[in-house]
Amino acid sequence: MMTLLILFFPLIASILVFASGNNLASKVALLLAAAELAITVYVYSVYKQTGADSFYYFKEWISNPKISFHLGMDGLSLLMVILTNFLTPIIILSAFNRNIENAKAYFSLILFMQFALIGVFIAYDGLLYYIFWELALIPIYFIALRWGGPNRVPVTLKFFIYTLAGSLLMLFGFIMLYHYNPSHSFDIRELYDNASKICSCNQSWLFWMFFLAFAIKIPIVPFHTWQADTYKEAPTQGTMLLAGIMLKMGTYSLLRWLLPVVPAGVAQWGPLAITLCVIGIVYASVIAIMQKDLKKLFAYSSVAHVGLIAAGIFSLNIQGFQGSVVQMMAHGVNVVGLFFCADIIFNRTKSLQVEGLGGIRNVAPQFNTMFMIVVLGSVALPLTNGFIGEFLLLFGVYEYNTWLSVFSGLTIILGAVYMFRMFQRVMLGNTSETTSVFKDLMWNEKIVLAIIAITIIVMGIYPKPVFDMAQPALQSILDKVIIK
Amino acid sequence: MLTDSSLIAPGMLIPLFPLIGFLINGLFGKYLPKSITGWIASLAVLASFCCVFYMFTNLPSTGSLHIDLFNWIGFANFNISFGYLIDPLSITMMLVVTGIGFLIHVYSIGYMHDDEGVTRFFTYLNLFIFFMLLLVIGSNYLVMFIGWEGVGLCSYLLIGYWFKNDAFNDAAKKAFVMNRIGDLGFLLGMFFILFNFGSLDYAEVMKQASLLPVGSALLVTITLLLFVGATGKSAQIPLYTWLPDAMAGPTPVSALIHAATMVTAGIYMITRSGVLYAMAPFSMEIVAIVGVATCLMAAIIGLMQNDIKKVLAYSTVSQLGLMFAALGIGAFASGMFHLVTHAFFKALLFLGSGSVIHALHGEQDIRKMGGLSKYIKVTFITFLIGSIAISGIPPFAGFFSKDEILSKAFEHSKIIWAILSISSMMTAFYMFRLVYLTFFNDFRGTEVTKKHIHESPSTMTIPLIILAVLSIFGGFIGLPSVLGFAHKFQQYLSAVTAPAQHILDESHAAEVSHSTEWILIFTAVIAAIASILYARYKYISNKEQPAEDASLTGINKMVYNKFYVDEIYETCIVKPLKVLSDLFLVLIDKLVIDLVVNATAWVVGLSGRTLRLVQNGNTGFYVFAMVFGIIVLFVIRLFI
């Protein structure tokens, strides 16, 4: 029951927010998102006592073809749900003190998005999962299209079609799986148990169908060209949802729906996939150096970070897996922080061009400190959350192949280059005309950034709860991937 | 091995005090009066010093204390703990860090008193001490790495302390990035260790390493990678160019971070990993070669610099090279000994230069100084003491440690000895060039400045005096056996350095005889005195002055411009990277990848538009198409 509650509460919340009218919408949304977070905390405490078993929910849905309403939360799913429900209220709070037209629809869509995202993370039936996966695209499409920047129409269309094309491949993949699987089912247990019964040539096709869908969503170079423009054009909260949570759908799905489902395909094509990821890390980092637009810079840095997450997953060892989970959480928090800082700057100066800014530190010391902490988390300084993730991921890749690790390790140098270059041009130096009237943080901004900064440091010092939760789930996935 | 459990509490407190100081000033500093934030920070460091001193007096030199705070990164059978290791080596480092750190904190109260961001300054300074203590107190490489990167961050924050100045910000960023290059080496070194030994804990790693054959490829790889990290942090070739630029930070920062403590982290790390290095002779050779080369190159550059802090910066690079050379020839304790004495006199020299700059309201060019001995006596005398100490004149501190390294070098290789000796002569020369140009002859600055020259307040002069005393007598902790004394410092560290020394001794010749050592000492001292006299002849008797920038030619110009290394890096690495960045974006991202994506969409659209024509609503056409299709199917069925 807890599982159903945690899934459907945001849906109900979304309707309530829509009904509450434009004036109240943001407050009601925050309240309900906070309530959902409270439910999550309760679920976490139950999980600590009883483990994952109490969260399975199974109901026959369609008998032929056999599709069931199968939900569940093991440590991995629950961590993703925690990330989603932790970030959603922050994202909503970040929209306070901003003029948003038609607020009831905006916040309602954000909560609807939350519903779909949770669905993706806890669906244990292939088709149900696919439905949530597609459902998540709808609210973000409207958010970007309705509240986006001046160039939003073509950019959003490209984003929508591109990811939809990926999803279509995944749908074919699921149909193929259903067909080749002797038990003819979409249920994850059946898919896992019968993974070895599908011949490796079919698994090879299946691998690419799923991998492409996920690679576009993550995105892994060269499937990333929709991303920078979309991040730039989408409204801040949309970008936060996209970068903070939605792209974790891709990396989560690699762990849940790719590796254990087609292990023979992974054995065949994994090396190519990890090479792509690693190339992408360096490629995106290099591009980020000369980016002039703040949001695009963060977008490319995000490509580099998630590339490393995916590389850690394809390194097929427990360090890489654990690193990927920690980094999914860390990146979610940090990237929301980064885009919020960009939003704060844009809100004051109406500019995101790195060159025209500068000297903000002189007039906004509080903002400076917070931004600095987020940047440090992002460049993976030890004792921040980013370090734990990058250390384990790079070590995971090292165990897989030394040279790939050396190459992807360049990201710690390049990351410092583009982040500090950006920080210097935006924050330091003499105050320019555009930045001289820069107001320091408002109350909601203070709360949001303080929560993010504290999370960055606490997770960096004591990441153990994340490891403990993820460990059983990751170990069981690993056991299924490594074919003995 | 196990020591009294009553030592655990003070051990745990050591890094905690500066952290508390950091939090107080960082969170509540704006509510506190500016005059007390400096004292809060200083007291925090003093409290740490007291704890370290307590450990020093109560922990026997054969003992070590291991404190595991919590399991930091742990799952399945993969566990890295957040632990402390307190033994003679870490105590030595911590005494230097907190002792000199405290003096520099007090000095800063005077030096920074009219700076508007003074609270921020002390916040960063405490944070630095915290990270530096973590670096040396950690019981495994990963905790060391926290400190290692943490001090890099503080260095970044403090170099760019005056953040309105873009040149300073550039210097700060450069320092961080170059350190990061080294850190990647360190990180990869850790991966090799962790993968092959299953642990990052020093004790476990050394135990496992000693089971491998000497010179195994694995150990060479590990030690070289770790050394890459050391070249970044300790400013050795090829990653040294950030340190001279780092002088952009306030002078106390240069004294604390870029002379006495942070830059010596590489020396500490190699000494800590002594067994690994001793088992990898090839890496030792590389360390020695890089150390010697850096020592010489930096000394040469130091001869021609006209910025008082730049001279000291290159001198630091050079002295660090000397320490690495000592490590490379297997004299770990000697390297550490020089680290300690160097911390005394180089901190003194930097603080002294700060006092000069303070007196001259920010002037750093020695061409615009001169004759200052009359106006700022305490600064002059203490600076002179520091210069004598660094030049290696007995019985000042630098003499003993430098002489020890030179005699060890002599037994190892005559070439290394010769180069190090030449570098030492240059050191004596440029230091006294500095002394003569700054404090002797007539003042060369403007009249306005001259009127305002004043001695610094006592918060600044007292630390100078204490450091001067240490620079005179500090060497006595390591009186050489040739004089008939027991080498106290070496004995104190012997429990830590013994395993490595033991491995080295098996393959090494006996020590140099006492008579040879006497000859070496005389040669060194005479060479130093000769260099000083030459400097005196040049700058006092002949009253020479450094040439103007434009008039330099040939080799002088090359040296003055630091062999154009910065320019070479700029042209060969920085610019190509920028071009590559643009190229990737414009050529690959926009032109190739996105073109394919858009072309796919276009093809789909085109086929849609084309196929639409088929749906023309003409029944006759549909019937025709149907019949045509059936025929095609039949044909396929029949013939294929």
CSV table of C-alpha atoms in Angstrom, one decimal, chain A residues 62-437:
chain,number,residue,atom,x,y,z
A,62,ILE,CA,-4.2,-7.5,-18.9
A,63,SER,CA,-4.1,-11.3,-19.2
A,64,ASN,CA,-3.2,-11.6,-22.8
A,65,PRO,CA,-0.6,-10.4,-23.6
A,66,LYS,CA,0.4,-10.8,-20.0
A,67,ILE,CA,0.9,-7.4,-18.5
A,68,SER,CA,0.7,-6.8,-14.8
A,69,PHE,CA,0.6,-3.8,-12.5
A,70,HIS,CA,3.8,-4.8,-10.8
A,71,LEU,CA,5.5,-2.3,-8.6
A,72,GLY,CA,8.4,-2.7,-6.2
A,73,MET,CA,11.1,-0.8,-4.4
A,74,ASP,CA,14.5,-2.3,-3.7
A,75,GLY,CA,17.3,-0.1,-2.5
A,76,LEU,CA,18.1,1.1,-5.9
A,77,SER,CA,14.5,2.1,-6.8
A,78,LEU,CA,14.0,3.6,-3.4
A,79,LEU,CA,17.2,5.8,-3.8
A,80,MET,CA,15.9,7.1,-7.1
A,81,VAL,CA,12.5,7.8,-5.5
A,82,ILE,CA,14.2,9.6,-2.6
A,83,LEU,CA,16.2,11.7,-5.1
A,84,THR,CA,13.0,12.6,-7.0
A,85,ASN,CA,11.0,13.4,-3.9
A,86,PHE,CA,13.9,15.3,-2.4
A,87,LEU,CA,14.4,17.4,-5.4
A,88,THR,CA,10.8,18.2,-6.3
A,89,PRO,CA,10.0,20.4,-3.3
A,90,ILE,CA,13.4,22.2,-3.9
A,91,ILE,CA,12.5,22.7,-7.5
A,92,ILE,CA,9.1,24.1,-6.6
A,93,LEU,CA,10.6,26.4,-3.9
A,94,SER,CA,13.1,27.7,-6.5
A,95,ALA,CA,10.2,29.0,-8.5
A,96,PHE,CA,9.0,31.2,-5.7
A,97,ASN,CA,9.5,34.9,-6.1
A,98,ARG,CA,9.5,34.5,-9.9
A,99,ASN,CA,6.6,35.6,-12.1
A,100,ILE,CA,5.2,32.6,-13.7
A,101,GLU,CA,2.1,32.8,-15.9
A,102,ASN,CA,-0.6,30.3,-15.4
A,103,ALA,CA,1.1,29.1,-12.3
A,104,LYS,CA,-1.5,26.4,-11.5
A,105,ALA,CA,-0.8,24.6,-14.8
A,106,TYR,CA,3.0,25.0,-14.3
A,107,PHE,CA,3.1,23.5,-10.8
A,108,SER,CA,0.5,20.9,-11.6
A,109,LEU,CA,2.7,19.7,-14.5
A,110,ILE,CA,5.8,19.6,-12.2
A,111,LEU,CA,3.9,17.3,-9.8
A,112,PHE,CA,2.6,15.2,-12.7
A,113,MET,CA,6.1,14.8,-13.8
A,114,GLN,CA,7.1,13.7,-10.4
A,115,PHE,CA,4.3,11.0,-10.6
A,116,ALA,CA,5.6,9.7,-13.9
A,117,LEU,CA,9.2,9.7,-12.7
A,118,ILE,CA,8.4,7.7,-9.6
A,119,GLY,CA,6.5,5.3,-11.9
A,120,VAL,CA,9.6,4.8,-14.0
A,121,PHE,CA,11.7,4.0,-11.0
A,122,ILE,CA,9.3,1.5,-9.3
A,123,ALA,CA,7.6,-0.2,-12.2
A,124,TYR,CA,8.7,-3.9,-12.3
A,125,ASP,CA,6.8,-4.8,-15.4
A,126,GLY,CA,8.3,-3.9,-18.8
A,127,LEU,CA,5.2,-2.5,-20.4
A,128,LEU,CA,4.2,-0.6,-17.3
A,129,TYR,CA,7.6,0.8,-17.1
A,130,TYR,CA,7.4,1.8,-20.8
A,131,ILE,CA,4.1,3.6,-20.1
A,132,PHE,CA,5.6,5.7,-17.3
A,133,TRP,CA,8.7,6.3,-19.4
A,134,GLU,CA,6.6,7.9,-22.1
A,135,LEU,CA,4.3,9.6,-19.7
A,136,ALA,CA,7.2,11.5,-18.2
A,137,LEU,CA,7.9,13.0,-21.6
A,138,ILE,CA,4.5,14.7,-21.8
A,139,PRO,CA,4.6,17.2,-18.8
A,140,ILE,CA,8.2,18.2,-19.6
A,141,TYR,CA,7.3,18.8,-23.2
A,142,PHE,CA,4.5,21.2,-22.2
A,143,ILE,CA,6.6,22.9,-19.6
A,144,ALA,CA,9.4,23.6,-22.1
A,145,LEU,CA,6.9,24.5,-24.9
A,146,ARG,CA,4.7,26.8,-22.9
A,147,TRP,CA,7.1,28.5,-20.5
A,148,GLY,CA,10.4,28.2,-22.4
A,149,GLY,CA,12.7,30.8,-24.0
A,150,PRO,CA,12.3,32.6,-27.3
A,151,ASN,CA,13.6,29.7,-29.4
A,152,ARG,CA,11.6,27.1,-27.6
A,153,VAL,CA,9.3,25.7,-30.4
A,154,PRO,CA,11.9,24.1,-32.8
A,155,VAL,CA,14.1,23.1,-29.8
A,156,THR,CA,11.3,21.4,-27.9
A,157,LEU,CA,10.1,19.6,-31.1
A,158,LYS,CA,13.6,18.2,-31.7
A,159,PHE,CA,13.9,17.1,-28.1
A,160,PHE,CA,10.5,15.5,-28.2
A,161,ILE,CA,10.9,13.7,-31.5
A,162,TYR,CA,14.5,12.6,-30.7
A,163,THR,CA,13.6,11.0,-27.4
A,164,LEU,CA,10.4,9.6,-28.8
A,165,ALA,CA,12.4,7.9,-31.6
A,166,GLY,CA,14.5,6.3,-28.9
A,167,SER,CA,11.5,5.1,-27.0
A,168,LEU,CA,10.1,3.6,-30.1
A,169,LEU,CA,13.1,1.4,-30.4
A,170,MET,CA,12.7,0.4,-26.8
A,171,LEU,CA,9.1,-0.5,-27.4
A,172,PHE,CA,10.2,-2.8,-30.3
A,173,GLY,CA,12.7,-4.2,-27.9
A,174,PHE,CA,10.1,-5.1,-25.4
A,175,ILE,CA,7.9,-6.7,-28.0
A,176,MET,CA,10.9,-8.7,-29.2
A,177,LEU,CA,11.7,-9.7,-25.6
A,178,TYR,CA,8.1,-10.8,-25.1
A,179,HIS,CA,8.4,-12.9,-28.2
A,180,TYR,CA,11.7,-14.6,-27.6
A,181,ASN,CA,11.1,-15.1,-23.9
A,182,PRO,CA,9.8,-18.6,-23.3
A,183,SER,CA,7.5,-17.4,-20.6
A,184,HIS,CA,6.0,-14.7,-22.7
A,185,SER,CA,5.8,-12.0,-20.1
A,186,PHE,CA,6.9,-8.5,-19.5
A,187,ASP,CA,7.4,-9.1,-15.8
A,188,ILE,CA,10.9,-8.2,-14.7
A,189,ARG,CA,11.4,-11.4,-12.8
A,190,GLU,CA,10.6,-13.5,-15.8
A,191,LEU,CA,12.9,-11.3,-18.0
A,192,TYR,CA,15.7,-11.7,-15.5
A,193,ASP,CA,15.2,-15.5,-15.0
A,194,ASN,CA,15.0,-16.2,-18.7
A,195,ALA,CA,17.7,-13.9,-19.9
A,196,SER,CA,20.1,-16.7,-20.6
A,197,LYS,CA,17.5,-18.4,-22.8
A,198,ILE,CA,17.6,-15.8,-25.5
A,199,CYS,CA,20.3,-16.5,-28.1
A,200,SER,CA,23.1,-14.0,-28.2
A,201,CYS,CA,22.4,-12.8,-31.7
A,202,ASN,CA,19.0,-11.7,-30.6
A,203,GLN,CA,20.4,-10.2,-27.5
A,204,SER,CA,22.7,-8.2,-29.6
A,205,TRP,CA,19.8,-6.6,-31.4
A,206,LEU,CA,18.0,-6.1,-28.1
A,207,PHE,CA,21.0,-4.5,-26.6
A,208,TRP,CA,21.0,-1.8,-29.3
A,209,MET,CA,17.3,-1.1,-29.1
A,210,PHE,CA,17.4,-0.5,-25.4
A,211,PHE,CA,20.8,1.1,-25.4
A,212,LEU,CA,19.9,3.7,-28.0
A,213,ALA,CA,16.8,4.6,-26.1
A,214,PHE,CA,18.7,5.1,-22.9
A,215,ALA,CA,21.7,6.7,-24.6
A,216,ILE,CA,19.5,9.4,-26.1
A,217,LYS,CA,17.9,10.1,-22.7
A,218,ILE,CA,21.2,10.2,-20.7
A,219,PRO,CA,22.6,11.5,-23.2
A,220,ILE,CA,25.7,9.7,-24.3
A,221,VAL,CA,27.8,11.3,-27.0
A,222,PRO,CA,27.0,11.3,-30.0
A,223,PHE,CA,23.3,11.2,-29.1
A,224,HIS,CA,23.4,14.5,-27.1
A,225,THR,CA,22.7,17.2,-29.6
A,226,TRP,CA,19.2,17.8,-28.4
A,227,GLN,CA,20.4,18.5,-24.9
A,228,ALA,CA,22.2,21.8,-24.7
A,229,ASP,CA,19.6,23.7,-26.6
A,230,THR,CA,16.8,22.1,-24.6
A,231,TYR,CA,18.4,23.0,-21.3
A,232,LYS,CA,18.9,26.5,-22.5
A,233,GLU,CA,15.3,27.1,-23.8
A,234,ALA,CA,13.4,25.2,-21.1
A,235,PRO,CA,12.4,27.3,-18.0
A,236,THR,CA,14.7,26.8,-15.0
A,237,GLN,CA,12.4,24.3,-13.3
A,238,GLY,CA,12.1,22.3,-16.5
A,239,THR,CA,15.8,22.2,-16.9
A,240,MET,CA,16.2,21.1,-13.2
A,241,LEU,CA,13.7,18.3,-13.8
A,242,LEU,CA,15.4,17.3,-17.0
A,243,ALA,CA,19.0,17.3,-15.7
A,244,GLY,CA,18.4,16.6,-12.1
A,245,ILE,CA,16.0,13.7,-12.3
A,246,MET,CA,14.9,12.8,-15.8
A,247,LEU,CA,18.3,11.8,-17.2
A,248,LYS,CA,18.7,9.5,-14.3
A,249,MET,CA,15.9,7.5,-15.9
A,250,GLY,CA,18.5,6.6,-18.5
A,251,THR,CA,21.3,5.6,-16.2
A,252,TYR,CA,18.9,3.9,-13.8
A,253,SER,CA,17.5,1.9,-16.7
A,254,LEU,CA,20.9,0.8,-17.8
A,255,LEU,CA,21.2,-0.9,-14.4
A,256,ARG,CA,17.6,-2.2,-14.2
A,257,TRP,CA,16.5,-2.9,-17.7
A,258,LEU,CA,19.6,-3.4,-19.8
A,259,LEU,CA,22.4,-5.2,-18.0
A,260,PRO,CA,20.5,-8.0,-16.4
A,261,VAL,CA,18.0,-8.4,-19.2
A,262,VAL,CA,20.4,-8.9,-22.0
A,263,PRO,CA,23.7,-10.0,-20.4
A,264,ALA,CA,25.0,-11.7,-23.5
A,265,GLY,CA,24.3,-8.5,-25.5
A,266,VAL,CA,26.2,-6.5,-22.8
A,267,ALA,CA,29.1,-9.0,-23.0
A,268,GLN,CA,29.2,-8.4,-26.8
A,269,TRP,CA,28.7,-4.7,-27.0
A,270,GLY,CA,29.6,-3.4,-23.6
A,271,PRO,CA,33.2,-2.6,-24.6
A,272,LEU,CA,32.0,-0.4,-27.4
A,273,ALA,CA,29.4,1.3,-25.1
A,274,ILE,CA,32.0,2.1,-22.4
A,275,THR,CA,34.4,3.5,-25.1
A,276,LEU,CA,31.6,5.8,-26.4
A,277,CYS,CA,31.0,6.9,-22.8
A,278,VAL,CA,34.6,7.7,-22.1
A,279,ILE,CA,35.1,9.5,-25.4
A,280,GLY,CA,32.0,11.5,-24.5
A,281,ILE,CA,33.4,12.5,-21.2
A,282,VAL,CA,36.4,14.1,-22.6
A,283,TYR,CA,34.7,15.5,-25.7
A,284,ALA,CA,32.0,17.2,-23.7
A,285,SER,CA,34.5,18.5,-21.1
A,286,VAL,CA,36.6,20.1,-23.9
A,287,ILE,CA,33.5,21.7,-25.4
A,288,ALA,CA,32.5,23.1,-22.1
A,289,ILE,CA,35.7,25.1,-21.8
A,290,MET,CA,34.8,27.6,-24.4
A,291,GLN,CA,31.0,27.8,-23.9
A,292,LYS,CA,29.9,31.3,-23.6
A,293,ASP,CA,26.4,30.6,-22.4
A,294,LEU,CA,26.1,29.6,-18.7
A,295,LYS,CA,23.3,27.1,-19.2
A,296,LYS,CA,25.0,25.5,-22.2
A,297,LEU,CA,28.2,25.2,-20.2
A,298,PHE,CA,26.4,23.4,-17.5
A,299,ALA,CA,24.7,21.3,-20.1
A,300,TYR,CA,28.0,20.1,-21.5
A,301,SER,CA,29.5,19.6,-18.1
A,302,SER,CA,26.4,17.5,-17.4
A,303,VAL,CA,27.1,15.4,-20.5
A,304,ALA,CA,30.6,14.7,-19.1
A,305,HIS,CA,29.3,13.8,-15.7
A,306,VAL,CA,26.6,11.4,-16.8
A,307,GLY,CA,29.0,9.9,-19.4
A,308,LEU,CA,31.2,8.9,-16.5
A,309,ILE,CA,28.2,7.5,-14.7
A,310,ALA,CA,27.3,5.3,-17.7
A,311,ALA,CA,31.0,4.3,-18.0
A,312,GLY,CA,31.0,3.2,-14.4
A,313,ILE,CA,27.9,1.1,-15.1
A,314,PHE,CA,29.5,-0.5,-18.1
A,315,SER,CA,32.6,-1.3,-16.2
A,316,LEU,CA,30.6,-4.1,-14.6
A,317,ASN,CA,32.0,-4.2,-11.2
A,318,ILE,CA,30.6,-3.2,-7.8
A,319,GLN,CA,32.7,-0.1,-7.4
A,320,GLY,CA,31.5,1.2,-10.7
A,321,PHE,CA,27.9,0.4,-9.8
A,322,GLN,CA,28.1,2.0,-6.4
A,323,GLY,CA,29.9,5.0,-7.8
A,324,SER,CA,27.2,5.4,-10.4
A,325,VAL,CA,24.4,5.3,-7.8
A,326,VAL,CA,26.2,7.8,-5.6
A,327,GLN,CA,26.9,10.0,-8.5
A,328,MET,CA,23.4,9.9,-9.8
A,329,MET,CA,22.3,11.3,-6.4
A,330,ALA,CA,25.1,13.7,-6.3
A,331,HIS,CA,24.8,14.9,-9.8
A,332,GLY,CA,21.0,15.4,-9.3
A,333,VAL,CA,21.6,17.7,-6.4
A,334,ASN,CA,24.6,19.5,-7.9
A,335,VAL,CA,23.1,20.1,-11.3
A,336,VAL,CA,19.9,21.5,-9.7
A,337,GLY,CA,22.2,23.8,-7.7
A,338,LEU,CA,24.1,24.9,-10.8
A,339,PHE,CA,21.0,25.7,-12.9
A,340,PHE,CA,19.5,27.5,-9.9
A,341,CYS,CA,22.6,29.7,-9.7
A,342,ALA,CA,22.2,30.4,-13.4
A,343,ASP,CA,18.6,31.3,-12.8
A,344,ILE,CA,19.5,33.6,-10.0
A,345,ILE,CA,22.0,35.4,-12.3
A,346,PHE,CA,19.6,35.6,-15.2
A,347,ASN,CA,16.9,36.9,-12.9
A,348,ARG,CA,19.1,39.8,-11.9
A,349,THR,CA,21.0,40.6,-15.0
A,350,LYS,CA,18.8,39.2,-17.8
A,351,SER,CA,22.0,37.7,-19.2
A,352,LEU,CA,23.6,34.3,-19.2
A,353,GLN,CA,26.6,35.3,-21.3
A,354,VAL,CA,29.8,34.5,-19.3
A,355,GLU,CA,31.6,37.4,-20.9
A,356,GLY,CA,29.4,40.3,-19.9
A,357,LEU,CA,29.2,39.4,-16.3
A,358,GLY,CA,31.8,39.6,-13.5
A,359,GLY,CA,32.2,41.0,-10.1
A,360,ILE,CA,29.1,39.6,-8.7
A,361,ARG,CA,31.0,38.5,-5.6
A,362,ASN,CA,31.6,42.1,-4.6
A,363,VAL,CA,27.8,42.7,-4.3
A,364,ALA,CA,26.5,39.3,-3.4
A,365,PRO,CA,28.8,37.5,-0.9
A,366,GLN,CA,26.2,35.0,0.2
A,367,PHE,CA,25.4,33.9,-3.3
A,368,ASN,CA,29.1,33.7,-3.9
A,369,THR,CA,29.7,31.2,-1.1
A,370,MET,CA,26.8,29.0,-2.1
A,371,PHE,CA,27.7,29.0,-5.8
A,372,MET,CA,31.3,28.2,-4.8
A,373,ILE,CA,30.2,25.1,-2.8
A,374,VAL,CA,28.0,23.9,-5.7
A,375,VAL,CA,31.0,24.4,-8.1
A,376,LEU,CA,33.2,22.5,-5.7
A,377,GLY,CA,30.8,19.6,-5.5
A,378,SER,CA,30.7,19.6,-9.3
A,379,VAL,CA,34.5,19.5,-9.7
A,380,ALA,CA,34.5,16.6,-7.2
A,381,LEU,CA,36.6,18.1,-4.4
A,382,PRO,CA,37.1,15.6,-1.6
A,383,LEU,CA,34.5,15.9,1.2
A,384,THR,CA,31.9,16.9,-1.3
A,385,ASN,CA,29.4,14.4,-2.7
A,386,GLY,CA,30.9,14.6,-6.2
A,387,PHE,CA,34.2,13.2,-5.0
A,388,ILE,CA,32.8,10.0,-3.7
A,389,GLY,CA,31.0,9.3,-7.0
A,390,GLU,CA,33.9,10.2,-9.2
A,391,PHE,CA,36.4,8.3,-7.1
A,392,LEU,CA,34.4,5.1,-7.3
A,393,LEU,CA,33.5,5.6,-10.9
A,394,LEU,CA,37.0,6.2,-12.0
A,395,PHE,CA,38.2,3.3,-9.9
A,396,GLY,CA,35.5,1.1,-11.5
A,397,VAL,CA,36.6,2.1,-14.9
A,398,TYR,CA,40.2,1.5,-13.9
A,399,GLU,CA,39.4,-2.1,-12.9
A,400,TYR,CA,37.8,-2.5,-16.3
A,401,ASN,CA,40.7,-1.0,-18.3
A,402,THR,CA,43.6,1.2,-17.1
A,403,TRP,CA,43.8,3.4,-20.2
A,404,LEU,CA,40.1,4.2,-20.3
A,405,SER,CA,40.5,5.3,-16.7
A,406,VAL,CA,43.4,7.5,-17.5
A,407,PHE,CA,41.5,9.1,-20.4
A,408,SER,CA,38.3,9.6,-18.4
A,409,GLY,CA,40.4,10.9,-15.5
A,410,LEU,CA,41.2,13.9,-17.7
A,411,THR,CA,37.7,15.1,-16.7
A,412,ILE,CA,39.0,16.1,-13.2
A,413,ILE,CA,41.5,18.4,-14.8
A,414,LEU,CA,39.2,19.7,-17.6
A,415,GLY,CA,36.3,20.0,-15.1
A,416,ALA,CA,38.5,22.3,-13.0
A,417,VAL,CA,39.4,24.3,-16.1
A,418,TYR,CA,35.9,25.1,-17.3
A,419,MET,CA,34.3,25.5,-13.9
A,420,PHE,CA,36.9,27.8,-12.5
A,421,ARG,CA,37.2,29.7,-15.7
A,422,MET,CA,33.4,30.3,-15.6
A,423,PHE,CA,33.4,31.1,-12.0
A,424,GLN,CA,36.2,33.7,-12.4
A,425,ARG,CA,34.4,35.4,-15.3
A,426,VAL,CA,31.0,35.4,-13.7
A,427,MET,CA,31.7,36.0,-10.1
A,428,LEU,CA,35.2,37.6,-9.6
A,429,GLY,CA,36.9,40.7,-11.0
A,430,ASN,CA,35.4,44.1,-11.0
A,431,THR,CA,31.7,44.7,-11.0
A,432,SER,CA,30.3,45.6,-14.5
A,433,GLU,CA,27.4,47.7,-15.3
A,434,THR,CA,25.0,44.7,-15.6
A,435,THR,CA,26.1,43.2,-12.2
A,436,SER,CA,26.4,46.4,-10.1
A,437,VAL,CA,22.7,46.2,-9.0
